[in-house]
Amino acid sequence: PYFENDTIFSPLTPYIKGKSREMRQGMIKKHAFIHHGEECIDMLVGVRMAAIAEDRFGHLNSSDLMVNVQGSPCLADTVQGVSRARLANPSRFTYINVENSSETIWTKNGQSLTIRLKGAFNHDELEKLADEDLFDIF
């Protein structure tokens, strides 16, 4: 049997939305840590961005969800890991290494969601502050 928690060997699985945002974000964080390997600030930023995108678009692994990341390699690695978006075959992930910027653009079915980090935040702030306090979301 395959489980969604297996970030490497799981085939496409049905999407079962977690009961609460806290639960969903916790699962995203777990996947991010397994994929990225360290709990750095940019990993936490990527987790929060992915949780916002999941609230809007649903299953992050959907084949028609395109992801663009502008920021650090850690942010890109985190977002790519939790969304399982690939650079090729099929291509649904793009990345531009930009210093001092953290932005993701999620696109699905003609709808777009841009999430941009407002400034520098510490670990506790990234865990506790509201989305609107951390990000410009449009």
PDB file of N, CA and C in Angstrom, residues 37-132:
ATOM      1  N   GLY A  37      15.405  18.610   4.701  1.00  0.00           N
ATOM      2  CA  GLY A  37      16.447  18.115   5.586  1.00  0.00           C
ATOM      3  C   GLY A  37      16.854  19.011   6.736  1.00  0.00           C
ATOM      4  N   GLU A  38      16.360  20.226   6.789  1.00  0.00           N
ATOM      5  CA  GLU A  38      16.648  21.111   7.919  1.00  0.00           C
ATOM      6  C   GLU A  38      15.491  22.084   8.089  1.00  0.00           C
ATOM      7  N   GLU A  39      15.269  22.489   9.324  1.00  0.00           N
ATOM      8  CA  GLU A  39      14.192  23.444   9.593  1.00  0.00           C
ATOM      9  C   GLU A  39      14.778  24.851   9.643  1.00  0.00           C
ATOM     10  N   CYS A  40      15.019  25.414   8.481  1.00  0.00           N
ATOM     11  CA  CYS A  40      15.549  26.772   8.384  1.00  0.00           C
ATOM     12  C   CYS A  40      14.393  27.765   8.197  1.00  0.00           C
ATOM     13  N   ILE A  41      14.705  29.032   8.265  1.00  0.00           N
ATOM     14  CA  ILE A  41      13.689  30.077   8.123  1.00  0.00           C
ATOM     15  C   ILE A  41      12.974  29.967   6.779  1.00  0.00           C
ATOM     16  N   ASP A  42      13.719  29.773   5.697  1.00  0.00           N
ATOM     17  CA  ASP A  42      13.081  29.701   4.378  1.00  0.00           C
ATOM     18  C   ASP A  42      12.219  28.452   4.216  1.00  0.00           C
ATOM     19  N   MET A  43      12.546  27.379   4.935  1.00  0.00           N
ATOM     20  CA  MET A  43      11.663  26.217   4.916  1.00  0.00           C
ATOM     21  C   MET A  43      10.327  26.584   5.557  1.00  0.00           C
ATOM     22  N   LEU A  44      10.365  27.295   6.684  1.00  0.00           N
ATOM     23  CA  LEU A  44       9.129  27.704   7.357  1.00  0.00           C
ATOM     24  C   LEU A  44       8.317  28.663   6.492  1.00  0.00           C
ATOM     25  N   VAL A  45       9.004  29.564   5.788  1.00  0.00           N
ATOM     26  CA  VAL A  45       8.312  30.472   4.861  1.00  0.00           C
ATOM     27  C   VAL A  45       7.617  29.658   3.772  1.00  0.00           C
ATOM     28  N   GLY A  46       8.317  28.689   3.203  1.00  0.00           N
ATOM     29  CA  GLY A  46       7.739  27.841   2.168  1.00  0.00           C
ATOM     30  C   GLY A  46       6.545  27.043   2.659  1.00  0.00           C
ATOM     31  N   VAL A  47       6.610  26.561   3.882  1.00  0.00           N
ATOM     32  CA  VAL A  47       5.491  25.814   4.475  1.00  0.00           C
ATOM     33  C   VAL A  47       4.263  26.705   4.583  1.00  0.00           C
ATOM     34  N   ARG A  48       4.452  27.918   5.084  1.00  0.00           N
ATOM     35  CA  ARG A  48       3.310  28.835   5.219  1.00  0.00           C
ATOM     36  C   ARG A  48       2.734  29.193   3.859  1.00  0.00           C
ATOM     37  N   MET A  49       3.608  29.447   2.878  1.00  0.00           N
ATOM     38  CA  MET A  49       3.135  29.760   1.524  1.00  0.00           C
ATOM     39  C   MET A  49       2.350  28.590   0.937  1.00  0.00           C
ATOM     40  N   ALA A  50       2.860  27.390   1.128  1.00  0.00           N
ATOM     41  CA  ALA A  50       2.181  26.201   0.605  1.00  0.00           C
ATOM     42  C   ALA A  50       0.827  25.998   1.277  1.00  0.00           C
ATOM     43  N   ALA A  51       0.741  26.277   2.565  1.00  0.00           N
ATOM     44  CA  ALA A  51      -0.538  26.137   3.276  1.00  0.00           C
ATOM     45  C   ALA A  51      -1.572  27.121   2.729  1.00  0.00           C
ATOM     46  N   ILE A  52      -1.139  28.331   2.434  1.00  0.00           N
ATOM     47  CA  ILE A  52      -2.044  29.329   1.847  1.00  0.00           C
ATOM     48  C   ILE A  52      -2.505  28.861   0.468  1.00  0.00           C
ATOM     49  N   ALA A  53      -1.568  28.365  -0.327  1.00  0.00           N
ATOM     50  CA  ALA A  53      -1.916  27.875  -1.667  1.00  0.00           C
ATOM     51  C   ALA A  53      -2.865  26.684  -1.585  1.00  0.00           C
ATOM     52  N   GLU A  54      -2.646  25.809  -0.616  1.00  0.00           N
ATOM     53  CA  GLU A  54      -3.544  24.660  -0.458  1.00  0.00           C
ATOM     54  C   GLU A  54      -4.947  25.111  -0.059  1.00  0.00           C
ATOM     55  N   ASP A  55      -5.034  26.132   0.783  1.00  0.00           N
ATOM     56  CA  ASP A  55      -6.352  26.679   1.144  1.00  0.00           C
ATOM     57  C   ASP A  55      -7.097  27.159  -0.096  1.00  0.00           C
ATOM     58  N   ARG A  56      -6.382  27.744  -1.041  1.00  0.00           N
ATOM     59  CA  ARG A  56      -6.999  28.301  -2.245  1.00  0.00           C
ATOM     60  C   ARG A  56      -7.266  27.246  -3.316  1.00  0.00           C
ATOM     61  N   PHE A  57      -6.259  26.400  -3.590  1.00  0.00           N
ATOM     62  CA  PHE A  57      -6.333  25.506  -4.745  1.00  0.00           C
ATOM     63  C   PHE A  57      -6.555  24.033  -4.413  1.00  0.00           C
ATOM     64  N   GLY A  58      -6.461  23.666  -3.164  1.00  0.00           N
ATOM     65  CA  GLY A  58      -6.605  22.255  -2.822  1.00  0.00           C
ATOM     66  C   GLY A  58      -5.288  21.519  -2.952  1.00  0.00           C
ATOM     67  N   HIS A  59      -5.348  20.299  -3.440  1.00  0.00           N
ATOM     68  CA  HIS A  59      -4.203  19.391  -3.492  1.00  0.00           C
ATOM     69  C   HIS A  59      -2.998  20.025  -4.187  1.00  0.00           C
ATOM     70  N   LEU A  60      -1.908  20.173  -3.463  1.00  0.00           N
ATOM     71  CA  LEU A  60      -0.703  20.797  -4.015  1.00  0.00           C
ATOM     72  C   LEU A  60      -0.021  19.931  -5.065  1.00  0.00           C
ATOM     73  N   ASN A  61      -0.337  18.650  -5.090  1.00  0.00           N
ATOM     74  CA  ASN A  61       0.287  17.738  -6.049  1.00  0.00           C
ATOM     75  C   ASN A  61      -0.492  17.638  -7.351  1.00  0.00           C
ATOM     76  N   SER A  62      -1.527  18.431  -7.491  1.00  0.00           N
ATOM     77  CA  SER A  62      -2.364  18.397  -8.687  1.00  0.00           C
ATOM     78  C   SER A  62      -1.531  18.690  -9.933  1.00  0.00           C
ATOM     79  N   SER A  63      -1.734  17.897 -10.972  1.00  0.00           N
ATOM     80  CA  SER A  63      -0.920  18.038 -12.184  1.00  0.00           C
ATOM     81  C   SER A  63      -1.161  19.346 -12.930  1.00  0.00           C
ATOM     82  N   ASP A  64      -2.257  20.038 -12.630  1.00  0.00           N
ATOM     83  CA  ASP A  64      -2.516  21.310 -13.311  1.00  0.00           C
ATOM     84  C   ASP A  64      -2.211  22.528 -12.438  1.00  0.00           C
ATOM     85  N   LEU A  65      -1.535  22.324 -11.311  1.00  0.00           N
ATOM     86  CA  LEU A  65      -1.100  23.432 -10.456  1.00  0.00           C
ATOM     87  C   LEU A  65       0.349  23.766 -10.798  1.00  0.00           C
ATOM     88  N   MET A  66       0.560  24.960 -11.354  1.00  0.00           N
ATOM     89  CA  MET A  66       1.901  25.423 -11.718  1.00  0.00           C
ATOM     90  C   MET A  66       2.462  26.273 -10.577  1.00  0.00           C
ATOM     91  N   VAL A  67       3.772  26.171 -10.356  1.00  0.00           N
ATOM     92  CA  VAL A  67       4.404  26.866  -9.242  1.00  0.00           C
ATOM     93  C   VAL A  67       5.641  27.610  -9.739  1.00  0.00           C
ATOM     94  N   ASN A  68       5.727  28.896  -9.390  1.00  0.00           N
ATOM     95  CA  ASN A  68       6.896  29.711  -9.697  1.00  0.00           C
ATOM     96  C   ASN A  68       7.445  30.228  -8.376  1.00  0.00           C
ATOM     97  N   VAL A  69       8.741  30.044  -8.146  1.00  0.00           N
ATOM     98  CA  VAL A  69       9.383  30.500  -6.913  1.00  0.00           C
ATOM     99  C   VAL A  69      10.470  31.497  -7.270  1.00  0.00           C
ATOM    100  N   GLN A  70      10.467  32.621  -6.564  1.00  0.00           N
ATOM    101  CA  GLN A  70      11.537  33.608  -6.665  1.00  0.00           C
ATOM    102  C   GLN A  70      12.051  33.826  -5.252  1.00  0.00           C
ATOM    103  N   GLY A  71      13.293  33.416  -5.012  1.00  0.00           N
ATOM    104  CA  GLY A  71      13.849  33.520  -3.669  1.00  0.00           C
ATOM    105  C   GLY A  71      15.064  32.637  -3.525  1.00  0.00           C
ATOM    106  N   SER A  72      15.262  32.134  -2.327  1.00  0.00           N
ATOM    107  CA  SER A  72      16.452  31.345  -2.012  1.00  0.00           C
ATOM    108  C   SER A  72      16.314  29.899  -2.481  1.00  0.00           C
ATOM    109  N   PRO A  73      17.445  29.205  -2.602  1.00  0.00           N
ATOM    110  CA  PRO A  73      17.383  27.777  -2.924  1.00  0.00           C
ATOM    111  C   PRO A  73      16.601  26.974  -1.882  1.00  0.00           C
ATOM    112  N   CYS A  74      16.685  27.361  -0.609  1.00  0.00           N
ATOM    113  CA  CYS A  74      15.942  26.648   0.437  1.00  0.00           C
ATOM    114  C   CYS A  74      14.436  26.813   0.248  1.00  0.00           C
ATOM    115  N   LEU A  75      13.994  28.013  -0.110  1.00  0.00           N
ATOM    116  CA  LEU A  75      12.571  28.233  -0.372  1.00  0.00           C
ATOM    117  C   LEU A  75      12.130  27.389  -1.565  1.00  0.00           C
ATOM    118  N   ALA A  76      12.908  27.413  -2.636  1.00  0.00           N
ATOM    119  CA  ALA A  76      12.560  26.647  -3.836  1.00  0.00           C
ATOM    120  C   ALA A  76      12.522  25.150  -3.542  1.00  0.00           C
ATOM    121  N   ASP A  77      13.500  24.654  -2.818  1.00  0.00           N
ATOM    122  CA  ASP A  77      13.555  23.233  -2.495  1.00  0.00           C
ATOM    123  C   ASP A  77      12.344  22.818  -1.662  1.00  0.00           C
ATOM    124  N   THR A  78      11.977  23.642  -0.706  1.00  0.00           N
ATOM    125  CA  THR A  78      10.822  23.350   0.142  1.00  0.00           C
ATOM    126  C   THR A  78       9.541  23.301  -0.668  1.00  0.00           C
ATOM    127  N   VAL A  79       9.305  24.333  -1.461  1.00  0.00           N
ATOM    128  CA  VAL A  79       8.070  24.405  -2.248  1.00  0.00           C
ATOM    129  C   VAL A  79       8.023  23.276  -3.275  1.00  0.00           C
ATOM    130  N   GLN A  80       9.148  23.005  -3.906  1.00  0.00           N
ATOM    131  CA  GLN A  80       9.179  21.905  -4.872  1.00  0.00           C
ATOM    132  C   GLN A  80       8.895  20.576  -4.174  1.00  0.00           C
ATOM    133  N   GLY A  81       9.444  20.396  -3.001  1.00  0.00           N
ATOM    134  CA  GLY A  81       9.240  19.146  -2.272  1.00  0.00           C
ATOM    135  C   GLY A  81       7.808  18.922  -1.837  1.00  0.00           C
ATOM    136  N   VAL A  82       7.161  19.947  -1.300  1.00  0.00           N
ATOM    137  CA  VAL A  82       5.793  19.752  -0.798  1.00  0.00           C
ATOM    138  C   VAL A  82       4.767  19.707  -1.920  1.00  0.00           C
ATOM    139  N   SER A  83       5.084  20.315  -3.049  1.00  0.00           N
ATOM    140  CA  SER A  83       4.146  20.294  -4.178  1.00  0.00           C
ATOM    141  C   SER A  83       4.456  19.158  -5.153  1.00  0.00           C
ATOM    142  N   ARG A  84       5.643  18.582  -5.008  1.00  0.00           N
ATOM    143  CA  ARG A  84       6.147  17.555  -5.928  1.00  0.00           C
ATOM    144  C   ARG A  84       6.153  18.037  -7.376  1.00  0.00           C
ATOM    145  N   ALA A  85       6.251  19.336  -7.543  1.00  0.00           N
ATOM    146  CA  ALA A  85       6.314  19.924  -8.885  1.00  0.00           C
ATOM    147  C   ALA A  85       7.701  19.669  -9.463  1.00  0.00           C
ATOM    148  N   ARG A  86       7.757  19.388 -10.731  1.00  0.00           N
ATOM    149  CA  ARG A  86       9.022  19.063 -11.386  1.00  0.00           C
ATOM    150  C   ARG A  86       9.421  20.165 -12.361  1.00  0.00           C
ATOM    151  N   LEU A  87      10.723  20.219 -12.615  1.00  0.00           N
ATOM    152  CA  LEU A  87      11.233  21.131 -13.633  1.00  0.00           C
ATOM    153  C   LEU A  87      10.938  20.606 -15.034  1.00  0.00           C
ATOM    154  N   ALA A  88      10.757  19.294 -15.159  1.00  0.00           N
ATOM    155  CA  ALA A  88      10.480  18.686 -16.468  1.00  0.00           C
ATOM    156  C   ALA A  88       9.672  17.405 -16.294  1.00  0.00           C
ATOM    157  N   ASN A  89       8.998  17.032 -17.337  1.00  0.00           N
ATOM    158  CA  ASN A  89       8.287  15.749 -17.478  1.00  0.00           C
ATOM    159  C   ASN A  89       7.291  15.425 -16.373  1.00  0.00           C
ATOM    160  N   PRO A  90       6.232  16.089 -16.186  1.00  0.00           N
ATOM    161  CA  PRO A  90       5.836  17.333 -16.847  1.00  0.00           C
ATOM    162  C   PRO A  90       6.370  18.540 -16.078  1.00  0.00           C
ATOM    163  N   SER A  91       6.638  19.585 -16.786  1.00  0.00           N
ATOM    164  CA  SER A  91       7.152  20.806 -16.177  1.00  0.00           C
ATOM    165  C   SER A  91       6.014  21.595 -15.551  1.00  0.00           C
ATOM    166  N   ARG A  92       6.091  21.779 -14.237  1.00  0.00           N
ATOM    167  CA  ARG A  92       5.123  22.647 -13.569  1.00  0.00           C
ATOM    168  C   ARG A  92       5.780  23.477 -12.466  1.00  0.00           C
ATOM    169  N   PHE A  93       7.121  23.573 -12.522  1.00  0.00           N
ATOM    170  CA  PHE A  93       7.881  24.304 -11.517  1.00  0.00           C
ATOM    171  C   PHE A  93       8.931  25.165 -12.201  1.00  0.00           C
ATOM    172  N   THR A  94       8.981  26.440 -11.837  1.00  0.00           N
ATOM    173  CA  THR A  94      10.058  27.324 -12.287  1.00  0.00           C
ATOM    174  C   THR A  94      10.651  28.010 -11.070  1.00  0.00           C
ATOM    175  N   TYR A  95      11.924  28.363 -11.168  1.00  0.00           N
ATOM    176  CA  TYR A  95      12.634  28.944 -10.030  1.00  0.00           C
ATOM    177  C   TYR A  95      13.645  29.967 -10.518  1.00  0.00           C
ATOM    178  N   ILE A  96      13.654  31.107  -9.841  1.00  0.00           N
ATOM    179  CA  ILE A  96      14.660  32.138 -10.071  1.00  0.00           C
ATOM    180  C   ILE A  96      15.292  32.449  -8.723  1.00  0.00           C
ATOM    181  N   ASN A  97      16.620  32.319  -8.643  1.00  0.00           N
ATOM    182  CA  ASN A  97      17.342  32.610  -7.412  1.00  0.00           C
ATOM    183  C   ASN A  97      17.440  34.126  -7.256  1.00  0.00           C
ATOM    184  N   VAL A  98      16.746  34.658  -6.266  1.00  0.00           N
ATOM    185  CA  VAL A  98      16.713  36.098  -6.022  1.00  0.00           C
ATOM    186  C   VAL A  98      17.060  36.342  -4.555  1.00  0.00           C
ATOM    187  N   GLU A  99      18.115  37.118  -4.314  1.00  0.00           N
ATOM    188  CA  GLU A  99      18.490  37.445  -2.938  1.00  0.00           C
ATOM    189  C   GLU A  99      17.482  38.405  -2.324  1.00  0.00           C
ATOM    190  N   ASN A 100      17.260  38.256  -1.038  1.00  0.00           N
ATOM    191  CA  ASN A 100      16.399  39.162  -0.266  1.00  0.00           C
ATOM    192  C   ASN A 100      14.981  39.248  -0.813  1.00  0.00           C
ATOM    193  N   SER A 101      14.482  38.157  -1.355  1.00  0.00           N
ATOM    194  CA  SER A 101      13.109  38.112  -1.840  1.00  0.00           C
ATOM    195  C   SER A 101      12.563  36.712  -1.611  1.00  0.00           C
ATOM    196  N   SER A 102      11.310  36.642  -1.229  1.00  0.00           N
ATOM    197  CA  SER A 102      10.629  35.353  -1.074  1.00  0.00           C
ATOM    198  C   SER A 102       9.231  35.512  -1.632  1.00  0.00           C
ATOM    199  N   GLU A 103       9.010  34.931  -2.806  1.00  0.00           N
ATOM    200  CA  GLU A 103       7.717  35.059  -3.471  1.00  0.00           C
ATOM    201  C   GLU A 103       7.393  33.763  -4.203  1.00  0.00           C
ATOM    202  N   THR A 104       6.137  33.361  -4.110  1.00  0.00           N
ATOM    203  CA  THR A 104       5.659  32.228  -4.896  1.00  0.00           C
ATOM    204  C   THR A 104       4.431  32.666  -5.675  1.00  0.00           C
ATOM    205  N   ILE A 105       4.317  32.121  -6.881  1.00  0.00           N
ATOM    206  CA  ILE A 105       3.141  32.360  -7.716  1.00  0.00           C
ATOM    207  C   ILE A 105       2.586  30.988  -8.082  1.00  0.00           C
ATOM    208  N   TRP A 106       1.357  30.752  -7.697  1.00  0.00           N
ATOM    209  CA  TRP A 106       0.669  29.483  -7.921  1.00  0.00           C
ATOM    210  C   TRP A 106      -0.425  29.739  -8.949  1.00  0.00           C
ATOM    211  N   THR A 107      -0.505  28.905  -9.974  1.00  0.00           N
ATOM    212  CA  THR A 107      -1.487  29.101 -11.038  1.00  0.00           C
ATOM    213  C   THR A 107      -2.199  27.783 -11.328  1.00  0.00           C
ATOM    214  N   LYS A 108      -3.529  27.871 -11.405  1.00  0.00           N
ATOM    215  CA  LYS A 108      -4.334  26.686 -11.723  1.00  0.00           C
ATOM    216  C   LYS A 108      -5.616  27.129 -12.407  1.00  0.00           C
ATOM    217  N   ASN A 109      -5.916  26.513 -13.542  1.00  0.00           N
ATOM    218  CA  ASN A 109      -7.163  26.785 -14.273  1.00  0.00           C
ATOM    219  C   ASN A 109      -7.392  28.278 -14.512  1.00  0.00           C
ATOM    220  N   GLY A 110      -6.339  28.992 -14.881  1.00  0.00           N
ATOM    221  CA  GLY A 110      -6.456  30.409 -15.187  1.00  0.00           C
ATOM    222  C   GLY A 110      -6.493  31.323 -13.976  1.00  0.00           C
ATOM    223  N   GLN A 111      -6.485  30.773 -12.771  1.00  0.00           N
ATOM    224  CA  GLN A 111      -6.455  31.591 -11.555  1.00  0.00           C
ATOM    225  C   GLN A 111      -5.033  31.624 -11.021  1.00  0.00           C
ATOM    226  N   SER A 112      -4.657  32.778 -10.489  1.00  0.00           N
ATOM    227  CA  SER A 112      -3.302  32.957  -9.996  1.00  0.00           C
ATOM    228  C   SER A 112      -3.328  33.457  -8.553  1.00  0.00           C
ATOM    229  N   LEU A 113      -2.361  32.998  -7.772  1.00  0.00           N
ATOM    230  CA  LEU A 113      -2.203  33.424  -6.388  1.00  0.00           C
ATOM    231  C   LEU A 113      -0.739  33.777  -6.182  1.00  0.00           C
ATOM    232  N   THR A 114      -0.471  35.023  -5.799  1.00  0.00           N
ATOM    233  CA  THR A 114       0.889  35.465  -5.508  1.00  0.00           C
ATOM    234  C   THR A 114       1.014  35.671  -4.009  1.00  0.00           C
ATOM    235  N   ILE A 115       2.077  35.124  -3.434  1.00  0.00           N
ATOM    236  CA  ILE A 115       2.336  35.243  -2.000  1.00  0.00           C
ATOM    237  C   ILE A 115       3.747  35.787  -1.843  1.00  0.00           C
ATOM    238  N   ARG A 116       3.867  36.966  -1.234  1.00  0.00           N
ATOM    239  CA  ARG A 116       5.171  37.623  -1.090  1.00  0.00           C
ATOM    240  C   ARG A 116       5.430  37.924   0.385  1.00  0.00           C
ATOM    241  N   LEU A 117       6.581  37.497   0.882  1.00  0.00           N
ATOM    242  CA  LEU A 117       6.963  37.757   2.267  1.00  0.00           C
ATOM    243  C   LEU A 117       7.181  39.249   2.463  1.00  0.00           C
ATOM    244  N   LYS A 118       6.616  39.802   3.540  1.00  0.00           N
ATOM    245  CA  LYS A 118       6.690  41.245   3.781  1.00  0.00           C
ATOM    246  C   LYS A 118       8.041  41.708   4.307  1.00  0.00           C
ATOM    247  N   GLY A 119       8.748  40.870   5.017  1.00  0.00           N
ATOM    248  CA  GLY A 119      10.018  41.299   5.602  1.00  0.00           C
ATOM    249  C   GLY A 119      10.735  40.124   6.223  1.00  0.00           C
ATOM    250  N   ALA A 120      11.628  40.420   7.170  1.00  0.00           N
ATOM    251  CA  ALA A 120      12.372  39.369   7.861  1.00  0.00           C
ATOM    252  C   ALA A 120      11.641  39.009   9.150  1.00  0.00           C
ATOM    253  N   PHE A 121      11.452  37.725   9.367  1.00  0.00           N
ATOM    254  CA  PHE A 121      10.761  37.249  10.560  1.00  0.00           C
ATOM    255  C   PHE A 121      11.572  36.127  11.186  1.00  0.00           C
ATOM    256  N   ASN A 122      11.425  35.966  12.508  1.00  0.00           N
ATOM    257  CA  ASN A 122      12.116  34.872  13.185  1.00  0.00           C
ATOM    258  C   ASN A 122      11.232  33.624  13.223  1.00  0.00           C
ATOM    259  N   HIS A 123      11.776  32.558  13.750  1.00  0.00           N
ATOM    260  CA  HIS A 123      11.088  31.262  13.794  1.00  0.00           C
ATOM    261  C   HIS A 123       9.725  31.373  14.479  1.00  0.00           C
ATOM    262  N   ASP A 124       9.685  31.980  15.659  1.00  0.00           N
ATOM    263  CA  ASP A 124       8.421  32.087  16.406  1.00  0.00           C
ATOM    264  C   ASP A 124       7.383  32.897  15.644  1.00  0.00           C
ATOM    265  N   GLU A 125       7.801  33.988  15.027  1.00  0.00           N
ATOM    266  CA  GLU A 125       6.863  34.810  14.254  1.00  0.00           C
ATOM    267  C   GLU A 125       6.296  34.023  13.076  1.00  0.00           C
ATOM    268  N   LEU A 126       7.146  33.257  12.408  1.00  0.00           N
ATOM    269  CA  LEU A 126       6.674  32.467  11.265  1.00  0.00           C
ATOM    270  C   LEU A 126       5.703  31.370  11.693  1.00  0.00           C
ATOM    271  N   GLU A 127       5.822  30.904  12.916  1.00  0.00           N
ATOM    272  CA  GLU A 127       4.909  29.884  13.429  1.00  0.00           C
ATOM    273  C   GLU A 127       3.593  30.482  13.917  1.00  0.00           C
ATOM    274  N   LYS A 128       3.624  31.713  14.457  1.00  0.00           N
ATOM    275  CA  LYS A 128       2.463  32.227  15.187  1.00  0.00           C
ATOM    276  C   LYS A 128       1.691  33.360  14.522  1.00  0.00           C
ATOM    277  N   LEU A 129       2.351  34.192  13.729  1.00  0.00           N
ATOM    278  CA  LEU A 129       1.657  35.341  13.145  1.00  0.00           C
ATOM    279  C   LEU A 129       0.647  34.909  12.085  1.00  0.00           C
ATOM    280  N   ALA A 130      -0.368  35.728  11.901  1.00  0.00           N
ATOM    281  CA  ALA A 130      -1.384  35.471  10.876  1.00  0.00           C
ATOM    282  C   ALA A 130      -0.768  35.628   9.487  1.00  0.00           C
ATOM    283  N   ASP A 131      -1.353  34.938   8.513  1.00  0.00           N
ATOM    284  CA  ASP A 131      -0.872  35.023   7.130  1.00  0.00           C
ATOM    285  C   ASP A 131      -0.752  36.467   6.666  1.00  0.00           C
ATOM    286  N   GLU A 132      -1.756  37.276   6.984  1.00  0.00           N
ATOM    287  CA  GLU A 132      -1.796  38.670   6.523  1.00  0.00           C
ATOM    288  C   GLU A 132      -0.681  39.514   7.130  1.00  0.00           C
TER     289      GLU A 132
END
